[in-house]
Short mmCIF file of C-alpha atoms and ligand atoms in Angstrom, two decimals:
data_model
loop_
_atom_site.label_atom_id
_atom_site.label_comp_id
_atom_site.label_asym_id
_atom_site.label_seq_id
_atom_site.Cartn_x
_atom_site.Cartn_y
_atom_site.Cartn_z
CA MET A 1 77.24 35.09 -254.65
CA ARG A 2 76.87 38.67 -256.12
CA ALA A 3 76.98 38.81 -259.86
CA TYR A 4 78.43 41.56 -261.91
CA ASN A 5 75.52 43.94 -262.78
CA PHE A 6 75.79 45.98 -265.87
CA CYS A 7 72.26 47.46 -265.58
CA ALA A 8 71.89 51.02 -266.85
CA GLY A 9 69.69 51.96 -263.90
CA PRO A 10 68.76 51.24 -261.21
CA ALA A 11 72.37 50.15 -261.24
CA ALA A 12 75.01 48.31 -259.27
CA LEU A 13 75.79 49.55 -255.70
CA PRO A 14 79.06 48.88 -253.94
CA THR A 15 78.86 45.60 -251.97
CA ALA A 16 80.55 47.31 -249.03
CA VAL A 17 77.75 49.83 -248.90
CA LEU A 18 75.11 47.30 -248.97
CA GLU A 19 76.79 45.28 -246.17
CA LYS A 20 76.98 48.49 -244.08
CA ALA A 21 73.31 49.22 -244.66
CA GLN A 22 72.50 45.56 -243.90
CA GLN A 23 74.43 45.75 -240.68
CA GLU A 24 72.59 49.03 -239.58
CA MET A 25 69.18 47.87 -240.87
CA LEU A 26 67.49 46.80 -237.76
CA ASP A 27 69.18 48.98 -235.16
CA TRP A 28 70.80 52.07 -236.50
CA GLN A 29 73.74 53.03 -234.24
CA GLY A 30 72.20 51.49 -231.14
CA LYS A 31 69.03 53.65 -231.31
CA GLY A 32 66.83 50.70 -231.49
CA LEU A 33 65.19 51.37 -234.80
CA SER A 34 66.06 51.59 -238.49
CA ILE A 35 66.90 54.82 -240.18
CA MET A 36 63.75 54.40 -242.30
CA GLU A 37 61.62 54.63 -239.20
CA MET A 38 62.97 57.90 -237.92
CA SER A 39 61.51 61.40 -238.26
CA HIS A 40 63.23 63.29 -241.03
CA ARG A 41 63.33 66.24 -238.63
CA SER A 42 65.09 64.27 -235.79
CA ASN A 43 68.59 65.33 -234.88
CA ASP A 44 69.95 61.88 -235.85
CA TYR A 45 68.49 62.02 -239.22
CA VAL A 46 69.40 65.57 -239.91
CA ALA A 47 72.97 64.79 -239.01
CA VAL A 48 72.90 61.88 -241.52
CA ALA A 49 71.47 64.16 -244.23
CA GLU A 50 73.88 67.02 -243.57
CA LYS A 51 76.89 64.54 -243.60
CA ALA A 52 75.78 63.25 -246.97
CA GLU A 53 75.64 66.82 -248.32
CA ALA A 54 79.14 67.68 -246.83
CA ASP A 55 80.66 64.57 -248.37
CA LEU A 56 79.17 65.24 -251.80
CA ARG A 57 80.49 68.81 -251.51
CA LYS A 58 83.93 67.39 -250.73
CA LEU A 59 83.78 64.84 -253.60
CA MET A 60 82.77 67.38 -256.28
CA ASN A 61 84.53 70.45 -254.70
CA ILE A 62 81.24 72.34 -254.77
CA PRO A 63 81.78 76.09 -254.09
CA GLU A 64 80.00 77.89 -251.18
CA ASN A 65 77.75 79.84 -253.56
CA TYR A 66 75.98 76.67 -254.66
CA LYS A 67 73.17 74.89 -252.86
CA VAL A 68 72.79 71.09 -252.96
CA LEU A 69 69.27 69.84 -252.95
CA PHE A 70 68.11 66.17 -252.35
CA LEU A 71 64.78 65.98 -254.14
CA GLN A 72 62.28 63.49 -255.47
CA GLY A 73 60.62 62.78 -258.89
CA GLY A 74 63.77 61.62 -260.73
CA ALA A 75 65.66 63.52 -263.36
CA SER A 76 62.38 63.53 -265.28
CA LEU A 77 60.66 65.80 -262.93
CA GLN A 78 63.66 68.20 -263.33
CA PHE A 79 62.79 68.38 -267.03
CA SER A 80 59.73 70.39 -265.82
CA ALA A 81 61.24 71.99 -262.69
CA ILE A 82 64.23 73.46 -264.63
CA PRO A 83 62.07 75.59 -267.09
CA LEU A 84 59.51 76.46 -264.30
CA ASN A 85 62.33 77.76 -262.18
CA LEU A 86 64.79 79.24 -264.68
CA LEU A 87 63.07 80.51 -267.71
CA GLY A 88 62.46 83.97 -266.11
CA LYS A 89 61.34 87.07 -268.04
CA ASN A 90 62.78 86.10 -271.47
CA ASN A 91 60.98 82.81 -271.18
CA LYS A 92 63.53 81.39 -273.66
CA ALA A 93 66.21 78.61 -273.41
CA ASP A 94 68.58 76.72 -275.76
CA TYR A 95 68.48 72.98 -275.64
CA ILE A 96 71.28 70.91 -277.14
CA HIS A 97 69.79 67.78 -278.56
CA THR A 98 72.14 64.64 -278.66
CA GLY A 99 69.81 61.81 -277.92
CA ILE A 100 66.77 60.40 -276.16
CA TRP A 101 67.24 62.02 -272.79
CA SER A 102 68.03 65.49 -274.08
CA GLU A 103 65.02 65.17 -276.25
CA LYS A 104 62.65 64.33 -273.42
CA ALA A 105 64.09 67.32 -271.51
CA LEU A 106 63.46 69.69 -274.41
CA LYS A 107 59.87 68.32 -274.97
CA GLU A 108 58.99 69.16 -271.38
CA ALA A 109 60.55 72.62 -271.49
CA LYS A 110 58.42 73.45 -274.69
CA ARG A 111 55.44 73.41 -272.56
CA TYR A 112 56.53 76.34 -270.63
CA GLY A 113 58.52 78.57 -272.87
CA ASP A 114 60.31 79.23 -276.06
CA VAL A 115 62.84 76.48 -276.71
CA ASN A 116 65.57 76.85 -279.33
CA VAL A 117 66.68 73.36 -280.23
CA VAL A 118 70.29 72.96 -281.28
CA ASP A 119 70.44 69.57 -283.12
CA ALA A 120 74.00 68.36 -282.21
CA ALA A 121 73.82 64.74 -283.07
CA THR A 122 75.62 63.76 -286.25
CA LEU A 123 77.33 60.87 -288.04
CA ILE A 124 80.99 60.86 -288.82
CA ASP A 125 82.08 57.98 -290.98
CA GLY A 126 79.00 56.14 -289.96
CA LYS A 127 79.64 56.69 -286.31
CA HIS A 128 77.51 58.80 -283.86
CA ALA A 129 79.10 61.93 -282.78
CA ILE A 130 78.44 65.33 -281.33
CA THR A 131 78.95 68.39 -283.51
CA GLU A 132 81.48 71.09 -282.81
CA GLN A 133 80.15 73.84 -280.57
CA SER A 134 81.26 76.43 -283.21
CA THR A 135 78.38 75.13 -285.38
CA TRP A 136 75.70 75.61 -282.82
CA ASN A 137 73.10 78.22 -283.33
CA LEU A 138 72.71 79.53 -279.81
CA SER A 139 70.33 82.43 -278.97
CA ASN A 140 71.65 85.55 -277.50
CA ASP A 141 68.75 86.01 -275.03
CA ALA A 142 68.49 82.43 -273.58
CA ALA A 143 67.82 82.21 -269.85
CA TYR A 144 70.04 78.99 -269.82
CA VAL A 145 71.56 76.38 -272.06
CA HIS A 146 70.59 72.80 -271.36
CA TYR A 147 72.42 69.64 -272.31
CA ALA A 148 72.97 66.05 -271.17
CA ASP A 149 76.55 65.21 -270.53
CA ASN A 150 76.09 61.51 -271.28
CA GLU A 151 73.31 60.02 -273.34
CA THR A 152 72.77 56.81 -271.34
CA ILE A 153 70.86 55.01 -274.02
CA GLY A 154 72.91 55.94 -277.05
CA GLY A 155 76.28 55.68 -275.15
CA LEU A 156 77.30 59.23 -276.44
CA GLN A 157 79.08 61.59 -274.18
CA PHE A 158 80.32 65.12 -274.45
CA ALA A 159 84.26 65.26 -274.58
CA ASP A 160 84.27 68.73 -272.96
CA VAL A 161 81.90 71.00 -271.15
CA PRO A 162 80.45 73.50 -273.63
CA ASN A 163 81.56 77.05 -273.32
CA VAL A 164 78.49 79.32 -273.24
CA THR A 165 77.58 82.72 -271.78
CA ALA A 166 74.07 81.85 -270.43
CA PRO A 167 73.94 79.73 -267.28
CA LEU A 168 74.77 76.19 -268.28
CA VAL A 169 72.34 73.44 -267.05
CA CYS A 170 73.44 69.84 -267.28
CA ASP A 171 71.72 66.48 -266.95
CA TYR A 172 74.50 64.53 -265.27
CA SER A 173 72.29 61.55 -264.30
CA SER A 174 74.57 58.83 -265.68
CA SER A 175 77.91 60.38 -265.34
CA ILE A 176 77.89 62.45 -262.14
CA LEU A 177 80.94 61.46 -259.88
CA SER A 178 82.53 59.38 -262.61
CA ALA A 179 85.17 62.02 -263.47
CA PRO A 180 86.14 65.45 -262.08
CA VAL A 181 84.07 68.42 -263.15
CA ASP A 182 84.47 72.10 -262.47
CA VAL A 183 81.16 72.93 -260.85
CA ASN A 184 81.93 76.67 -261.33
CA LYS A 185 81.21 76.23 -265.14
CA PHE A 186 77.53 75.55 -264.38
CA GLY A 187 74.39 77.28 -263.31
CA LEU A 188 72.70 73.95 -262.40
CA ILE A 189 73.71 70.31 -262.44
CA TYR A 190 71.06 67.62 -261.79
CA ALA A 191 71.16 63.86 -261.56
CA GLY A 192 68.80 60.98 -260.68
CA ALA A 193 70.61 58.93 -258.07
CA GLN A 194 69.88 55.44 -259.46
CA LYS A 195 72.80 55.36 -262.03
CA ASN A 196 75.99 56.45 -260.38
CA ILE A 197 74.96 57.50 -256.74
CA GLY A 198 72.41 55.35 -254.94
CA PRO A 199 69.03 53.79 -255.02
CA ALA A 200 66.11 55.17 -257.10
CA GLY A 201 63.94 57.81 -255.39
CA LEU A 202 66.49 60.54 -254.93
CA THR A 203 67.57 63.33 -257.33
CA ILE A 204 70.39 65.60 -256.65
CA VAL A 205 70.25 69.26 -257.85
CA ILE A 206 73.31 71.50 -257.51
CA ILE A 207 72.32 75.10 -258.18
CA ARG A 208 74.13 78.50 -258.10
CA ASP A 209 72.61 80.89 -255.62
CA ASP A 210 71.64 83.57 -258.09
CA LEU A 211 69.36 81.15 -259.87
CA LEU A 212 67.33 80.20 -256.89
CA ASP A 213 64.59 82.84 -256.93
CA GLN A 214 63.30 83.44 -260.45
CA ALA A 215 60.64 80.75 -260.45
CA LYS A 216 57.27 81.30 -262.16
CA PRO A 217 54.73 82.25 -259.48
CA GLU A 218 52.38 79.29 -260.22
CA ILE A 219 55.12 76.65 -259.59
CA PRO A 220 54.28 74.07 -256.84
CA SER A 221 56.46 74.95 -253.82
CA ILE A 222 57.85 71.49 -253.73
CA LEU A 223 59.40 72.16 -257.19
CA LYS A 224 60.65 75.69 -256.20
CA TYR A 225 64.38 75.60 -255.72
CA GLY A 226 64.29 78.76 -253.52
CA ASP A 227 61.80 77.00 -251.13
CA GLN A 228 63.68 73.68 -251.08
CA ALA A 229 66.99 75.48 -250.45
CA LYS A 230 65.46 77.45 -247.53
CA ASN A 231 63.93 74.26 -246.03
CA GLY A 232 67.05 72.04 -246.33
CA SER A 233 65.33 69.99 -249.06
CA MET A 234 62.53 69.22 -246.56
CA VAL A 235 59.58 71.14 -247.80
CA ASN A 236 57.92 67.77 -247.40
CA THR A 237 59.16 64.35 -246.34
CA PRO A 238 62.36 63.57 -248.38
CA ALA A 239 63.29 60.09 -249.61
CA THR A 240 65.13 59.45 -246.32
CA TYR A 241 66.47 55.94 -247.00
CA ALA A 242 67.71 56.78 -250.47
CA TRP A 243 69.40 59.89 -249.03
CA TYR A 244 70.99 57.82 -246.23
CA LEU A 245 72.23 55.16 -248.63
CA SER A 246 73.58 57.71 -251.06
CA GLY A 247 75.48 59.15 -248.17
CA LEU A 248 77.09 55.70 -247.50
CA VAL A 249 78.08 55.64 -251.28
CA PHE A 250 79.74 59.10 -250.87
CA GLU A 251 81.60 57.77 -247.82
CA TRP A 252 82.75 54.78 -249.82
CA LEU A 253 83.88 57.00 -252.60
CA LEU A 254 85.91 59.07 -250.30
CA GLU A 255 87.59 55.97 -248.94
CA GLN A 256 88.39 54.96 -252.51
CA GLY A 257 90.33 58.21 -252.88
CA GLY A 258 87.52 60.38 -254.22
CA VAL A 259 86.56 61.23 -257.82
CA ASP A 260 90.12 61.52 -259.13
CA ALA A 261 90.80 57.89 -258.02
CA ILE A 262 87.53 56.43 -259.31
CA TYR A 263 88.12 58.33 -262.54
CA LYS A 264 91.37 56.43 -263.12
CA ILE A 265 89.66 53.15 -262.60
CA ASN A 266 86.73 54.21 -264.86
CA GLN A 267 89.18 55.13 -267.60
CA ASP A 268 90.87 51.69 -267.29
CA LYS A 269 87.56 49.90 -267.36
CA ALA A 270 86.34 51.82 -270.49
CA LYS A 271 89.71 51.42 -272.21
CA LEU A 272 89.67 47.65 -271.63
CA LEU A 273 86.16 47.15 -273.06
CA TYR A 274 86.40 49.55 -276.05
CA SER A 275 89.90 48.24 -277.08
CA TYR A 276 88.62 44.67 -276.96
CA ILE A 277 85.48 45.62 -279.12
CA ASP A 278 87.70 47.52 -281.58
CA ALA A 279 90.11 44.74 -282.04
CA SER A 280 87.28 42.33 -282.58
CA ASP A 281 85.45 41.52 -285.84
CA PHE A 282 82.61 39.96 -283.99
CA TYR A 283 81.55 43.07 -281.86
CA ASN A 284 80.96 46.67 -282.89
CA ASN A 285 80.39 49.94 -281.07
CA PRO A 286 78.62 52.62 -283.11
CA ILE A 287 80.06 55.71 -281.48
CA ALA A 288 82.92 58.09 -282.75
CA ILE A 289 85.94 57.75 -280.50
CA ALA A 290 85.78 61.29 -279.15
CA ASN A 291 82.20 60.93 -277.98
CA ARG A 292 82.28 57.45 -276.47
CA SER A 293 80.65 57.25 -273.12
CA MET A 294 82.82 56.20 -270.20
CA MET A 295 79.82 54.79 -268.39
CA ASN A 296 77.49 53.17 -270.97
CA VAL A 297 79.00 51.06 -273.72
CA PRO A 298 76.57 49.92 -276.46
CA PHE A 299 77.72 47.18 -278.81
CA THR A 300 76.25 44.82 -281.34
CA LEU A 301 77.09 41.20 -282.34
CA ALA A 302 78.14 40.23 -285.86
CA ASP A 303 75.00 38.19 -286.03
CA GLU A 304 71.84 39.60 -284.41
CA ALA A 305 70.27 36.19 -284.17
CA LEU A 306 72.91 35.35 -281.48
CA GLU A 307 71.66 38.10 -279.11
CA LYS A 308 69.37 35.87 -276.99
CA THR A 309 72.07 33.26 -276.65
CA PHE A 310 74.61 35.81 -275.68
CA LEU A 311 72.38 37.16 -272.96
CA LYS A 312 71.51 33.78 -271.68
CA GLU A 313 75.06 32.62 -271.48
CA ALA A 314 76.26 35.94 -269.95
CA GLU A 315 73.70 35.42 -267.26
CA GLU A 316 74.87 31.83 -266.66
CA ASN A 317 78.41 33.49 -266.18
CA HIS A 318 77.06 35.87 -263.61
CA LEU A 319 77.08 38.93 -265.90
CA LEU A 320 73.63 40.49 -265.70
CA ASN A 321 71.58 43.08 -267.59
CA LEU A 322 73.60 43.41 -270.81
CA ALA A 323 70.60 43.93 -273.09
CA GLY A 324 70.50 47.33 -274.81
CA HIS A 325 67.61 49.75 -274.19
CA ARG A 326 64.24 48.58 -275.60
CA SER A 327 64.33 51.48 -278.00
CA VAL A 328 67.67 50.69 -279.67
CA GLY A 329 68.28 46.96 -279.19
CA GLY A 330 71.70 45.38 -279.27
CA MET A 331 73.79 45.15 -276.09
CA ARG A 332 74.83 47.76 -273.55
CA ALA A 333 77.27 47.39 -270.73
CA SER A 334 76.87 50.18 -268.11
CA ILE A 335 80.10 50.40 -266.09
CA TYR A 336 79.28 52.80 -263.45
CA ASN A 337 81.57 53.48 -260.40
CA ALA A 338 80.25 50.48 -258.43
CA VAL A 339 81.19 48.03 -261.25
CA PRO A 340 84.80 47.05 -260.47
CA LEU A 341 87.49 46.54 -263.03
CA GLU A 342 87.27 42.72 -262.33
CA GLY A 343 83.69 42.89 -263.58
CA VAL A 344 84.78 44.41 -266.97
CA GLN A 345 87.67 41.83 -267.10
CA ALA A 346 85.08 39.03 -266.53
CA LEU A 347 82.85 40.52 -269.30
CA VAL A 348 85.76 40.84 -271.81
CA SER A 349 86.82 37.20 -271.19
CA PHE A 350 83.16 35.99 -271.73
CA MET A 351 82.76 38.08 -274.89
CA ASP A 352 86.05 36.76 -276.24
CA GLU A 353 85.26 33.06 -275.42
CA PHE A 354 81.69 33.60 -276.88
CA ALA A 355 83.06 35.08 -280.11
CA LYS A 356 85.48 32.22 -280.55
CA ARG A 357 82.66 29.67 -280.19
CA HIS A 358 80.29 31.55 -282.54
CA GLY A 359 82.45 33.68 -284.83
C1 PLP B 401 67.98 57.70 -266.41
C2 PLP B 401 68.15 59.10 -266.92
C3 PLP B 401 67.09 60.05 -266.89
C4 PLP B 401 65.75 59.76 -266.20
O1 PLP B 401 65.96 59.48 -264.87
P1 PLP B 401 64.57 59.29 -263.95
O2 PLP B 401 65.22 59.45 -262.64
O3 PLP B 401 64.03 57.89 -264.29
O4 PLP B 401 63.61 60.33 -264.22
C5 PLP B 401 67.33 61.28 -267.36
N1 PLP B 401 68.45 61.61 -267.87
C6 PLP B 401 69.45 60.72 -268.09
C7 PLP B 401 70.72 61.07 -268.75
C8 PLP B 401 69.31 59.49 -267.54
O5 PLP B 401 70.32 58.59 -267.70
#
């Protein structure tokens, strides 16, 4: 049987998608070989790649004046690619710091240019929150403003898209496709696939046309957005299987009714888990309500000594990967698109039964 998987990444994939991939594994559409064994330049593969892009464009309503790139190196390589491509003549950018991932991004950017760090993490009544944008000290000559929509480790998420004048660059790794976004508000959106899209090995970059060709001259061509855009993300061999599988996830999402439909389910899932935690004296979530992540829900138990038992019993109940990130401890339930409402219901009943026995 398939358990419910609450892993933060690589994360759960829809069972229907894995079954389709399994069915096509040995003999893709009667061609006598798997998709993994095909040239990325063959007509068959290019059609698969283009279909994936078209479906993602449909799902996110991506305007014509944006390119969609299917790259490698994870979100972490974008921490370097973004400054190398976008810093431009002023060589300066604003970075909003809200947690571990936005910090990693700004540390890389500092290697290439002048980084103005806006420390936007705060505590309100002992709960983690993001400061009001009106208090941010943004520069007036930044080439772009970078932030991470959802801090996957902390479980801290922006309630709204910041409103800035410089092109807005967002790390959407753990929240892309979980809720509708207006792509027009952004210069660039990027996301590692392994949280809410597909398997590890693929990174999506959505970039506005006017930002494609301002890269530093010494940048490797593989990292250069302009080159990748001109070459259909095939400056070199792309991650063909991850791209194909992500395409199956996009098809699945469209069948579910698209992002609006999955958003409703995601809201129900998050509401169920947070309301249970809030009503309980045994569990606690450390995030202010306005900035709670819809995708990653960290929580602690009243007695830290029970953590190991909690994880062991959860696993026996087919509820997997609930340990918090090694840097923060505690528990974390990642409830991405592929985790169904039934998974969260099963988690909440287990938590309740556990609390009754140990509370
Ligand atoms: C997981 C994650 C990353 C890192 O992704 P890699 O693909 O492993 O480089 C960056 N940012 C956020 C918000 C993440 O959740």
